[in-house]
mmCIF file of C-alpha atoms and ligand atoms in Angstrom:
data_model
loop_
_atom_site.group_PDB
_atom_site.id
_atom_site.type_symbol
_atom_site.label_atom_id
_atom_site.label_comp_id
_atom_site.label_asym_id
_atom_site.label_seq_id
_atom_site.Cartn_x
_atom_site.Cartn_y
_atom_site.Cartn_z
ATOM 1 C CA MET H 1 -116.090 -201.048 136.498
ATOM 2 C CA GLU H 2 -114.835 -199.260 133.504
ATOM 3 C CA ILE H 3 -118.095 -197.608 132.558
ATOM 4 C CA ILE H 4 -118.520 -196.064 136.056
ATOM 5 C CA GLU H 5 -115.083 -194.489 135.676
ATOM 6 C CA GLN H 6 -116.027 -193.182 132.235
ATOM 7 C CA LEU H 7 -119.170 -191.611 133.753
ATOM 8 C CA GLY H 8 -117.127 -190.017 136.473
ATOM 9 C CA SER H 9 -114.664 -188.376 134.141
ATOM 10 C CA LEU H 10 -117.487 -187.338 131.786
ATOM 11 C CA ARG H 11 -119.240 -185.602 134.769
ATOM 12 C CA ASP H 12 -116.024 -183.911 135.859
ATOM 13 C CA SER H 13 -115.206 -182.604 132.405
ATOM 14 C CA ALA H 14 -118.778 -181.560 131.705
ATOM 15 C CA ILE H 15 -118.990 -179.627 135.000
ATOM 16 C CA GLU H 16 -115.639 -177.989 134.301
ATOM 17 C CA ARG H 17 -116.771 -176.905 130.823
ATOM 18 C CA ALA H 18 -120.045 -175.580 132.184
ATOM 19 C CA GLN H 19 -118.212 -173.508 134.769
ATOM 20 C CA ALA H 20 -115.887 -172.161 132.085
ATOM 21 C CA ALA H 21 -118.700 -171.091 129.747
ATOM 22 C CA ARG H 22 -118.584 -167.269 129.337
ATOM 23 C CA THR H 23 -121.914 -166.770 127.557
ATOM 24 C CA LEU H 24 -125.339 -168.435 127.566
ATOM 25 C CA GLU H 25 -124.661 -169.539 124.032
ATOM 26 C CA GLU H 26 -121.406 -171.296 125.029
ATOM 27 C CA LEU H 27 -123.250 -172.979 127.941
ATOM 28 C CA ASP H 28 -125.934 -174.265 125.638
ATOM 29 C CA THR H 29 -123.296 -175.770 123.357
ATOM 30 C CA VAL H 30 -121.938 -177.694 126.355
ATOM 31 C CA ARG H 31 -125.477 -178.920 127.233
ATOM 32 C CA VAL H 32 -126.104 -180.154 123.681
ATOM 33 C CA GLU H 33 -122.683 -181.835 123.375
ATOM 34 C CA VAL H 34 -123.180 -183.717 126.687
ATOM 35 C CA LEU H 35 -126.893 -184.262 127.205
ATOM 36 C CA GLY H 36 -128.242 -183.837 123.686
ATOM 37 C CA LYS H 37 -129.417 -186.690 121.418
ATOM 38 C CA LYS H 38 -125.969 -187.117 120.031
ATOM 39 C CA GLY H 39 -124.343 -186.106 123.297
ATOM 40 C CA SER H 40 -121.545 -187.947 125.068
ATOM 41 C CA LEU H 41 -123.618 -189.042 128.062
ATOM 42 C CA THR H 42 -126.368 -190.239 125.770
ATOM 43 C CA ALA H 43 -123.791 -192.311 123.882
ATOM 44 C CA ILE H 44 -122.643 -194.002 127.094
ATOM 45 C CA LEU H 45 -126.201 -194.720 128.207
ATOM 46 C CA ARG H 46 -126.894 -196.343 124.870
ATOM 47 C CA GLY H 47 -124.199 -198.873 125.724
ATOM 48 C CA LEU H 48 -126.164 -199.855 128.864
ATOM 49 C CA GLY H 49 -128.044 -202.523 126.925
ATOM 50 C CA SER H 50 -125.017 -204.685 126.575
ATOM 51 C CA LEU H 51 -124.481 -204.868 130.371
ATOM 52 C CA SER H 52 -125.346 -207.815 132.499
ATOM 53 C CA ALA H 53 -128.400 -207.761 134.727
ATOM 54 C CA GLU H 54 -126.178 -207.509 137.899
ATOM 55 C CA GLU H 55 -124.222 -204.555 136.593
ATOM 56 C CA ARG H 56 -127.171 -202.597 135.254
ATOM 57 C CA PRO H 57 -128.730 -201.139 138.469
ATOM 58 C CA ALA H 58 -125.451 -199.710 139.713
ATOM 59 C CA VAL H 59 -124.530 -198.226 136.344
ATOM 60 C CA GLY H 60 -128.130 -196.910 135.897
ATOM 61 C CA LYS H 61 -127.957 -195.258 139.339
ATOM 62 C CA ALA H 62 -124.523 -193.769 138.644
ATOM 63 C CA SER H 63 -125.587 -192.402 135.287
ATOM 64 C CA ASN H 64 -128.650 -190.731 136.824
ATOM 65 C CA GLU H 65 -126.461 -189.114 139.412
ATOM 66 C CA VAL H 66 -124.030 -187.917 136.725
ATOM 67 C CA ARG H 67 -126.867 -186.423 134.700
ATOM 68 C CA ALA H 68 -128.313 -184.699 137.753
ATOM 69 C CA ALA H 69 -124.891 -183.315 138.697
ATOM 70 C CA ILE H 70 -124.294 -182.027 135.168
ATOM 71 C CA GLU H 71 -127.759 -180.495 134.994
ATOM 72 C CA ALA H 72 -127.251 -178.786 138.341
ATOM 73 C CA ALA H 73 -123.901 -177.340 137.195
ATOM 74 C CA LEU H 74 -125.550 -176.127 133.954
ATOM 75 C CA ALA H 75 -128.453 -174.521 135.836
ATOM 76 C CA GLU H 76 -126.156 -172.809 138.291
ATOM 77 C CA ARG H 77 -123.948 -171.441 135.541
ATOM 78 C CA ARG H 78 -126.979 -170.407 133.550
ATOM 79 C CA SER H 79 -128.463 -168.271 136.326
ATOM 80 C CA LEU H 80 -125.080 -166.647 136.943
ATOM 81 C CA LEU H 81 -124.581 -165.781 133.258
ATOM 82 C CA ALA H 82 -128.220 -164.602 132.907
ATOM 83 C CA GLU H 83 -127.748 -162.259 135.933
ATOM 84 C CA ALA H 84 -124.479 -160.924 134.442
ATOM 85 C CA ALA H 85 -126.159 -160.354 131.068
ATOM 86 C CA ARG H 86 -129.026 -158.540 132.776
ATOM 87 C CA SER H 87 -126.684 -156.190 134.742
ATOM 88 C CA GLU H 88 -124.737 -155.474 131.620
ATOM 89 C CA ARG H 89 -127.912 -154.567 129.738
ATOM 90 C CA ILE H 90 -129.056 -152.338 132.597
ATOM 91 C CA ALA H 91 -125.697 -150.589 132.663
ATOM 92 C CA ALA H 92 -125.792 -150.070 128.917
ATOM 93 C CA GLU H 93 -129.338 -148.680 128.954
ATOM 94 C CA ALA H 94 -128.688 -146.457 131.966
ATOM 95 C CA VAL H 95 -129.674 -142.798 131.573
ATOM 96 C CA ASP H 96 -127.820 -140.247 133.663
ATOM 97 C CA VAL H 97 -130.606 -137.847 134.527
ATOM 98 C CA THR H 98 -128.086 -135.494 136.176
ATOM 99 C CA LEU H 99 -126.346 -134.745 132.886
ATOM 100 C CA PRO H 100 -127.063 -131.265 131.579
ATOM 101 C CA GLY H 101 -129.682 -131.304 128.776
ATOM 102 C CA ARG H 102 -129.195 -129.969 125.298
ATOM 103 C CA THR H 103 -130.131 -126.319 125.727
ATOM 104 C CA ARG H 104 -131.832 -124.436 123.017
ATOM 105 C CA LEU H 105 -130.787 -120.799 122.942
ATOM 106 C CA PRO H 106 -133.822 -118.594 122.904
ATOM 107 C CA GLY H 107 -133.770 -115.976 120.108
ATOM 108 C CA ARG H 108 -133.813 -112.320 121.085
ATOM 109 C CA GLN H 109 -133.821 -108.890 119.603
ATOM 110 C CA HIS H 110 -130.561 -107.527 118.215
ATOM 111 C CA LEU H 111 -129.098 -104.796 120.447
ATOM 112 C CA ILE H 112 -129.765 -102.225 117.722
ATOM 113 C CA SER H 113 -133.441 -103.121 117.629
ATOM 114 C CA GLN H 114 -133.608 -103.072 121.398
ATOM 115 C CA ILE H 115 -132.206 -99.566 121.622
ATOM 116 C CA ALA H 116 -134.305 -98.225 118.709
ATOM 117 C CA GLU H 117 -137.383 -99.580 120.421
ATOM 118 C CA GLU H 118 -136.336 -98.040 123.707
ATOM 119 C CA VAL H 119 -135.849 -94.594 122.133
ATOM 120 C CA VAL H 120 -139.158 -94.860 120.281
ATOM 121 C CA ASP H 121 -140.880 -95.817 123.589
ATOM 122 C CA ILE H 122 -139.489 -92.742 125.311
ATOM 123 C CA PHE H 123 -140.954 -90.511 122.631
ATOM 124 C CA VAL H 124 -144.251 -92.372 122.473
ATOM 125 C CA GLY H 125 -144.371 -91.656 126.216
ATOM 126 C CA LEU H 126 -144.088 -87.940 125.355
ATOM 127 C CA GLY H 127 -146.975 -88.152 122.864
ATOM 128 C CA TYR H 128 -145.028 -88.589 119.621
ATOM 129 C CA MET H 129 -146.348 -90.756 116.730
ATOM 130 C CA VAL H 130 -144.082 -93.219 114.861
ATOM 131 C CA ALA H 131 -143.482 -92.415 111.215
ATOM 132 C CA GLU H 132 -141.513 -94.267 108.562
ATOM 133 C CA GLY H 133 -140.225 -93.640 105.060
ATOM 134 C CA PRO H 134 -138.543 -95.602 102.255
ATOM 135 C CA GLU H 135 -134.899 -96.604 102.378
ATOM 136 C CA VAL H 136 -134.743 -96.168 98.587
ATOM 137 C CA GLU H 137 -135.466 -92.505 98.423
ATOM 138 C CA LEU H 138 -135.751 -89.686 95.947
ATOM 139 C CA ASP H 139 -133.043 -87.014 95.848
ATOM 140 C CA HIS H 140 -135.853 -84.533 96.412
ATOM 141 C CA TYR H 141 -136.631 -85.785 99.885
ATOM 142 C CA ASN H 142 -133.094 -86.730 100.907
ATOM 143 C CA PHE H 143 -131.456 -83.488 99.772
ATOM 144 C CA THR H 144 -133.377 -80.834 97.804
ATOM 145 C CA ALA H 145 -136.359 -80.339 100.096
ATOM 146 C CA LEU H 146 -133.907 -80.403 103.033
ATOM 147 C CA ASN H 147 -132.274 -77.266 101.644
ATOM 148 C CA HIS H 148 -129.097 -78.858 100.294
ATOM 149 C CA PRO H 149 -127.695 -76.738 97.448
ATOM 150 C CA PRO H 150 -127.105 -78.675 94.141
ATOM 151 C CA THR H 151 -123.372 -78.638 94.792
ATOM 152 C CA HIS H 152 -123.496 -79.932 98.415
ATOM 153 C CA PRO H 153 -120.667 -82.453 98.891
ATOM 154 C CA ALA H 154 -122.946 -85.029 100.522
ATOM 155 C CA ARG H 155 -124.671 -85.371 97.112
ATOM 156 C CA SER H 156 -121.465 -86.690 95.500
ATOM 157 C CA ALA H 157 -121.405 -90.299 94.312
ATOM 158 C CA ALA H 158 -118.452 -90.792 96.627
ATOM 159 C CA ASP H 159 -120.619 -90.246 99.665
ATOM 160 C CA THR H 160 -124.064 -91.508 98.567
ATOM 161 C CA PHE H 161 -125.235 -94.729 96.951
ATOM 162 C CA TYR H 162 -127.235 -93.954 93.827
ATOM 163 C CA VAL H 163 -129.769 -96.464 92.554
ATOM 164 C CA ARG H 164 -130.429 -96.970 88.858
ATOM 165 C CA ASP H 165 -133.772 -98.393 87.880
ATOM 166 C CA LEU H 166 -132.838 -100.208 84.702
ATOM 167 C CA SER H 167 -136.406 -101.089 83.634
ATOM 168 C CA ALA H 168 -137.951 -99.040 80.823
ATOM 169 C CA GLU H 169 -140.745 -97.632 83.047
ATOM 170 C CA GLY H 170 -138.130 -96.961 85.708
ATOM 171 C CA ALA H 171 -135.982 -94.921 83.391
ATOM 172 C CA ALA H 172 -139.013 -93.003 82.103
ATOM 173 C CA ARG H 173 -140.165 -92.309 85.663
ATOM 174 C CA THR H 174 -136.944 -91.213 87.330
ATOM 175 C CA GLY H 175 -135.228 -89.037 84.756
ATOM 176 C CA PRO H 176 -131.612 -88.246 85.671
ATOM 177 C CA LEU H 177 -129.625 -91.179 87.040
ATOM 178 C CA THR H 178 -128.950 -89.321 90.304
ATOM 179 C CA ASP H 179 -132.576 -89.018 91.247
ATOM 180 C CA VAL H 180 -132.917 -92.265 93.190
ATOM 181 C CA LEU H 181 -130.604 -93.082 96.092
ATOM 182 C CA LEU H 182 -130.304 -95.014 99.365
ATOM 183 C CA ARG H 183 -131.283 -92.415 101.972
ATOM 184 C CA THR H 184 -128.190 -91.068 103.766
ATOM 185 C CA HIS H 185 -130.197 -90.070 106.855
ATOM 186 C CA THR H 186 -133.737 -90.370 108.249
ATOM 187 C CA SER H 187 -134.362 -86.623 107.727
ATOM 188 C CA PRO H 188 -136.342 -87.196 104.468
ATOM 189 C CA VAL H 189 -139.118 -88.630 106.732
ATOM 190 C CA GLN H 190 -139.504 -85.067 108.105
ATOM 191 C CA VAL H 191 -140.454 -83.817 104.640
ATOM 192 C CA ARG H 192 -142.659 -86.773 103.835
ATOM 193 C CA THR H 193 -144.535 -86.398 107.130
ATOM 194 C CA LEU H 194 -145.015 -82.622 106.697
ATOM 195 C CA GLU H 195 -146.270 -83.245 103.176
ATOM 196 C CA LYS H 196 -149.141 -85.351 104.441
ATOM 197 C CA THR H 197 -149.770 -83.998 107.927
ATOM 198 C CA ARG H 198 -150.554 -80.493 109.097
ATOM 199 C CA PRO H 199 -149.116 -79.183 112.392
ATOM 200 C CA PRO H 200 -149.168 -79.917 115.261
ATOM 201 C CA VAL H 201 -146.770 -82.674 114.268
ATOM 202 C CA TYR H 202 -144.802 -84.756 116.763
ATOM 203 C CA VAL H 203 -143.150 -87.777 115.137
ATOM 204 C CA ILE H 204 -140.279 -90.177 115.850
ATOM 205 C CA CYS H 205 -138.841 -91.991 112.832
ATOM 206 C CA PRO H 206 -136.512 -94.935 113.286
ATOM 207 C CA GLY H 207 -134.847 -96.457 110.215
ATOM 208 C CA ARG H 208 -131.889 -97.732 108.256
ATOM 209 C CA VAL H 209 -129.604 -95.382 106.398
ATOM 210 C CA TYR H 210 -126.684 -95.780 104.007
ATOM 211 C CA ARG H 211 -123.455 -93.978 103.323
ATOM 212 C CA ARG H 212 -120.534 -94.851 101.072
ATOM 213 C CA ASP H 213 -118.084 -95.386 103.937
ATOM 214 C CA ILE H 214 -115.675 -98.273 104.352
ATOM 215 C CA ALA H 215 -116.547 -100.222 107.544
ATOM 216 C CA ASP H 216 -114.101 -99.391 110.297
ATOM 217 C CA PRO H 217 -114.323 -99.171 114.096
ATOM 218 C CA SER H 218 -116.518 -96.043 113.930
ATOM 219 C CA HIS H 219 -118.202 -96.347 110.522
ATOM 220 C CA LEU H 220 -120.643 -98.783 108.872
ATOM 221 C CA PRO H 221 -121.918 -98.284 105.308
ATOM 222 C CA GLN H 222 -125.374 -99.245 106.632
ATOM 223 C CA PHE H 223 -126.487 -98.070 110.034
ATOM 224 C CA HIS H 224 -129.580 -96.862 111.928
ATOM 225 C CA GLN H 225 -130.880 -93.420 112.884
ATOM 226 C CA ILE H 226 -133.812 -92.113 114.760
ATOM 227 C CA GLU H 227 -135.226 -88.853 113.584
ATOM 228 C CA GLY H 228 -137.449 -86.650 115.714
ATOM 229 C CA LEU H 229 -139.623 -83.777 114.533
ATOM 230 C CA ALA H 230 -141.870 -81.422 116.441
ATOM 231 C CA VAL H 231 -143.759 -78.691 114.605
ATOM 232 C CA ASP H 232 -146.346 -76.560 116.412
ATOM 233 C CA GLU H 233 -147.122 -72.990 117.259
ATOM 234 C CA GLY H 234 -144.458 -71.449 119.524
ATOM 235 C CA ILE H 235 -141.917 -74.233 119.571
ATOM 236 C CA THR H 236 -138.584 -72.858 120.790
ATOM 237 C CA PHE H 237 -134.984 -73.941 121.087
ATOM 238 C CA GLY H 238 -135.709 -74.304 124.812
ATOM 239 C CA ASP H 239 -138.234 -77.030 124.013
ATOM 240 C CA LEU H 240 -135.568 -78.806 121.961
ATOM 241 C CA LYS H 241 -133.034 -78.614 124.803
ATOM 242 C CA GLY H 242 -135.507 -79.818 127.439
ATOM 243 C CA THR H 243 -136.679 -82.683 125.286
ATOM 244 C CA LEU H 244 -133.214 -83.908 124.407
ATOM 245 C CA ASP H 245 -131.916 -83.498 127.947
ATOM 246 C CA HIS H 246 -134.784 -85.691 129.146
ATOM 247 C CA VAL H 247 -134.028 -88.334 126.530
ATOM 248 C CA CYS H 248 -130.305 -88.431 127.316
ATOM 249 C CA LYS H 249 -131.028 -88.925 131.045
ATOM 250 C CA GLU H 250 -133.502 -91.710 130.231
ATOM 251 C CA LEU H 251 -130.957 -93.402 127.921
ATOM 252 C CA PHE H 252 -127.728 -92.907 129.819
ATOM 253 C CA GLY H 253 -128.768 -92.220 133.433
ATOM 254 C CA LYS H 254 -129.967 -89.280 135.594
ATOM 255 C CA ASP H 255 -126.418 -88.263 136.508
ATOM 256 C CA ARG H 256 -125.465 -87.483 132.902
ATOM 257 C CA LYS H 257 -125.291 -83.881 131.727
ATOM 258 C CA THR H 258 -125.896 -82.558 128.198
ATOM 259 C CA ARG H 259 -124.340 -79.678 126.309
ATOM 260 C CA PHE H 260 -125.285 -78.114 123.032
ATOM 261 C CA ARG H 261 -122.488 -77.029 120.659
ATOM 262 C CA PRO H 262 -123.230 -74.768 117.681
ATOM 263 C CA HIS H 263 -123.098 -76.722 114.406
ATOM 264 C CA PHE H 264 -124.383 -76.503 110.909
ATOM 265 C CA PHE H 265 -127.009 -78.548 109.003
ATOM 266 C CA PRO H 266 -128.599 -77.260 105.797
ATOM 267 C CA PHE H 267 -132.113 -78.003 107.054
ATOM 268 C CA THR H 268 -131.985 -76.537 110.571
ATOM 269 C CA GLU H 269 -131.197 -72.991 111.702
ATOM 270 C CA PRO H 270 -129.776 -72.646 114.313
ATOM 271 C CA SER H 271 -128.194 -76.092 114.456
ATOM 272 C CA ALA H 272 -126.324 -77.852 117.246
ATOM 273 C CA GLU H 273 -124.573 -81.033 118.129
ATOM 274 C CA VAL H 274 -125.398 -82.519 121.512
ATOM 275 C CA ASP H 275 -122.799 -84.080 123.737
ATOM 276 C CA VAL H 276 -123.477 -86.146 126.858
ATOM 277 C CA SER H 277 -121.009 -86.122 129.746
ATOM 278 C CA CYS H 278 -118.623 -89.032 129.453
ATOM 279 C CA GLY H 279 -119.911 -92.110 131.255
ATOM 280 C CA ILE H 280 -116.474 -93.532 131.831
ATOM 281 C CA CYS H 281 -114.804 -90.553 133.586
ATOM 282 C CA ALA H 282 -117.950 -88.552 134.523
ATOM 283 C CA GLY H 283 -116.512 -85.520 132.728
ATOM 284 C CA SER H 284 -112.997 -85.341 134.060
ATOM 285 C CA GLY H 285 -111.466 -86.604 130.784
ATOM 286 C CA CYS H 286 -110.259 -90.046 129.703
ATOM 287 C CA ARG H 287 -109.228 -91.759 126.485
ATOM 288 C CA PHE H 288 -112.811 -92.828 125.710
ATOM 289 C CA CYS H 289 -113.886 -89.136 125.421
ATOM 290 C CA LYS H 290 -110.511 -88.131 123.977
ATOM 291 C CA TYR H 291 -109.883 -86.162 127.238
ATOM 292 C CA THR H 292 -112.771 -83.808 126.553
ATOM 293 C CA GLY H 293 -115.175 -85.113 129.225
ATOM 294 C CA TRP H 294 -117.913 -85.254 126.588
ATOM 295 C CA GLN H 295 -119.230 -87.706 123.977
ATOM 296 C CA GLU H 296 -121.143 -86.540 120.869
ATOM 297 C CA ILE H 297 -124.484 -88.222 120.445
ATOM 298 C CA LEU H 298 -126.703 -86.374 118.019
ATOM 299 C CA GLY H 299 -127.341 -83.519 115.636
ATOM 300 C CA CYS H 300 -130.360 -81.163 115.956
ATOM 301 C CA GLY H 301 -131.719 -77.688 115.332
ATOM 302 C CA MET H 302 -134.798 -75.561 114.593
ATOM 303 C CA VAL H 303 -136.446 -76.466 111.315
ATOM 304 C CA ASP H 304 -135.140 -74.087 108.645
ATOM 305 C CA PRO H 305 -137.890 -71.885 107.092
ATOM 306 C CA ASN H 306 -136.726 -73.041 103.676
ATOM 307 C CA VAL H 307 -137.780 -76.578 104.517
ATOM 308 C CA PHE H 308 -141.219 -75.274 105.526
ATOM 309 C CA GLY H 309 -141.354 -73.583 102.117
ATOM 310 C CA TYR H 310 -141.198 -77.025 100.405
ATOM 311 C CA VAL H 311 -144.207 -78.331 102.405
ATOM 312 C CA ASP H 312 -146.297 -75.182 102.474
ATOM 313 C CA ILE H 313 -146.059 -74.360 106.169
ATOM 314 C CA ASP H 314 -145.962 -70.710 107.172
ATOM 315 C CA PRO H 315 -142.862 -70.154 109.346
ATOM 316 C CA GLU H 316 -144.489 -67.031 110.797
ATOM 317 C CA VAL H 317 -147.199 -69.273 112.325
ATOM 318 C CA HIS H 318 -145.373 -72.562 112.998
ATOM 319 C CA THR H 319 -141.913 -73.320 114.268
ATOM 320 C CA GLY H 320 -140.315 -76.674 114.932
ATOM 321 C CA PHE H 321 -137.284 -78.610 116.050
ATOM 322 C CA ALA H 322 -135.683 -81.692 114.646
ATOM 323 C CA PHE H 323 -132.976 -84.066 115.697
ATOM 324 C CA GLY H 324 -131.279 -87.227 114.417
ATOM 325 C CA MET H 325 -129.330 -89.704 116.445
ATOM 326 C CA GLY H 326 -127.280 -92.755 115.477
ATOM 327 C CA VAL H 327 -128.416 -95.924 117.112
ATOM 328 C CA GLU H 328 -125.058 -97.715 116.751
ATOM 329 C CA ARG H 329 -123.459 -94.721 118.380
ATOM 330 C CA ILE H 330 -125.768 -94.881 121.381
ATOM 331 C CA ALA H 331 -125.039 -98.653 121.673
ATOM 332 C CA ALA H 332 -121.313 -98.046 121.486
ATOM 333 C CA LEU H 333 -121.410 -95.326 124.175
ATOM 334 C CA ARG H 334 -123.659 -97.290 126.506
ATOM 335 C CA TYR H 335 -121.766 -100.576 126.336
ATOM 336 C CA ASP H 336 -118.243 -99.324 125.462
ATOM 337 C CA ILE H 337 -118.286 -101.253 122.195
ATOM 338 C CA PRO H 338 -114.840 -100.582 120.664
ATOM 339 C CA ASP H 339 -115.700 -101.466 117.053
ATOM 340 C CA LEU H 340 -119.108 -100.994 115.399
ATOM 341 C CA ARG H 341 -118.413 -103.905 113.076
ATOM 342 C CA MET H 342 -118.945 -106.198 116.041
ATOM 343 C CA LEU H 343 -122.617 -105.326 115.796
ATOM 344 C CA VAL H 344 -123.014 -106.785 112.305
ATOM 345 C CA GLU H 345 -120.663 -109.739 112.395
ATOM 346 C CA GLY H 346 -123.239 -112.041 114.051
ATOM 347 C CA ASP H 347 -120.871 -113.482 116.615
ATOM 348 C CA MET H 348 -123.156 -114.884 119.265
ATOM 349 C CA ARG H 349 -120.449 -114.724 121.947
ATOM 350 C CA PHE H 350 -120.665 -110.944 121.603
ATOM 351 C CA LEU H 351 -124.362 -110.497 120.836
ATOM 352 C CA ARG H 352 -125.606 -112.772 123.646
ATOM 353 C CA GLN H 353 -124.377 -110.285 126.245
ATOM 354 C CA PHE H 354 -127.174 -107.853 125.461
HETATM 355 N N1 LIG G 1 -129.649 -85.794 109.517
HETATM 356 C C1 LIG G 1 -128.517 -85.337 110.307
HETATM 357 C C2 LIG G 1 -127.358 -86.340 110.160
HETATM 358 O O1 LIG G 1 -127.584 -87.393 109.643
HETATM 359 C C3 LIG G 1 -128.925 -85.240 111.770
HETATM 360 C C4 LIG G 1 -129.945 -84.195 112.025
HETATM 361 C C5 LIG G 1 -131.246 -84.498 112.031
HETATM 362 C C6 LIG G 1 -129.561 -82.831 112.263
HETATM 363 C C7 LIG G 1 -132.219 -83.568 112.287
HETATM 364 C C8 LIG G 1 -130.491 -81.930 112.500
HETATM 365 C C9 LIG G 1 -131.824 -82.260 112.557
HETATM 366 O O2 LIG G 1 -126.251 -86.058 110.498
#
């Protein structure tokens, strides 16, 4: 019977198409085209009416079997494709919990602040108070009251940044244009402190200072100093030596030695520069200490009686010592930093080490 053959080939091609479907959408197209209202099987079944009564049962049975076979093939393919789609989605959504996370770098203090704080802490431990002064300073505090003669070379505009206050009140207040400057050292805080505090005075003064230098491996136009001042009855050079020797050992290690070399500062008499034994060669001489075995770390001395004159302290009753150290210099010595500019360039690969 021709119609039975038709049903057979329809079943075969429908099953083949179902098995070839690559997506659930493609499979559904096959279902509609075969089993739907306008589908090919439906069209054949519509022709059933014209069959004779003897033919009808056999054809009816065959067509039911064909429909069932096609539906089974569709169902089988559907569950296969649904499973594949599910695994694909799971793979796409997968989270690898073993991947490293996005780390946020914690902020921290800059090396210079760390060292300044460390030095201040050493002196606070010795009973000193912290004092601060302005970075924009008057010539009086930076030079005059520190016993610099009017012609002292440090006062030249080639060495010092002078500030002009261009406002009317500013001009009226400050007089000569060289009156206001960026402080070239923290020593003016000595004068400001002695102006408002009577001895005994023990202060430590950290701060930023400015000099008209071109930045190079050993100079920055802006850097940091820590000033110390002790004024009391009976303060001697021995007290100065003992104090600074203690601080150097705290900062650089117990095995380091100090030596005091005569020097000159207008505001201390006598004055000295302090060297600490080289940490690289332990004093035997190497290129870091220029084969001297020593590295210079600070300037110091006994407060000059002329400075006491500016703040009304009687040098027959009170004596004192003062010192000033460069924080960048301490950092460079402690960590063998070859170029001070690295401290201000903000390169995290360098700064993160500290
Ligand atoms: N102010 C001096 C400098 O900047 C250092 C110093 C401070 C020297 C205190 C003696 C006493 O070089």
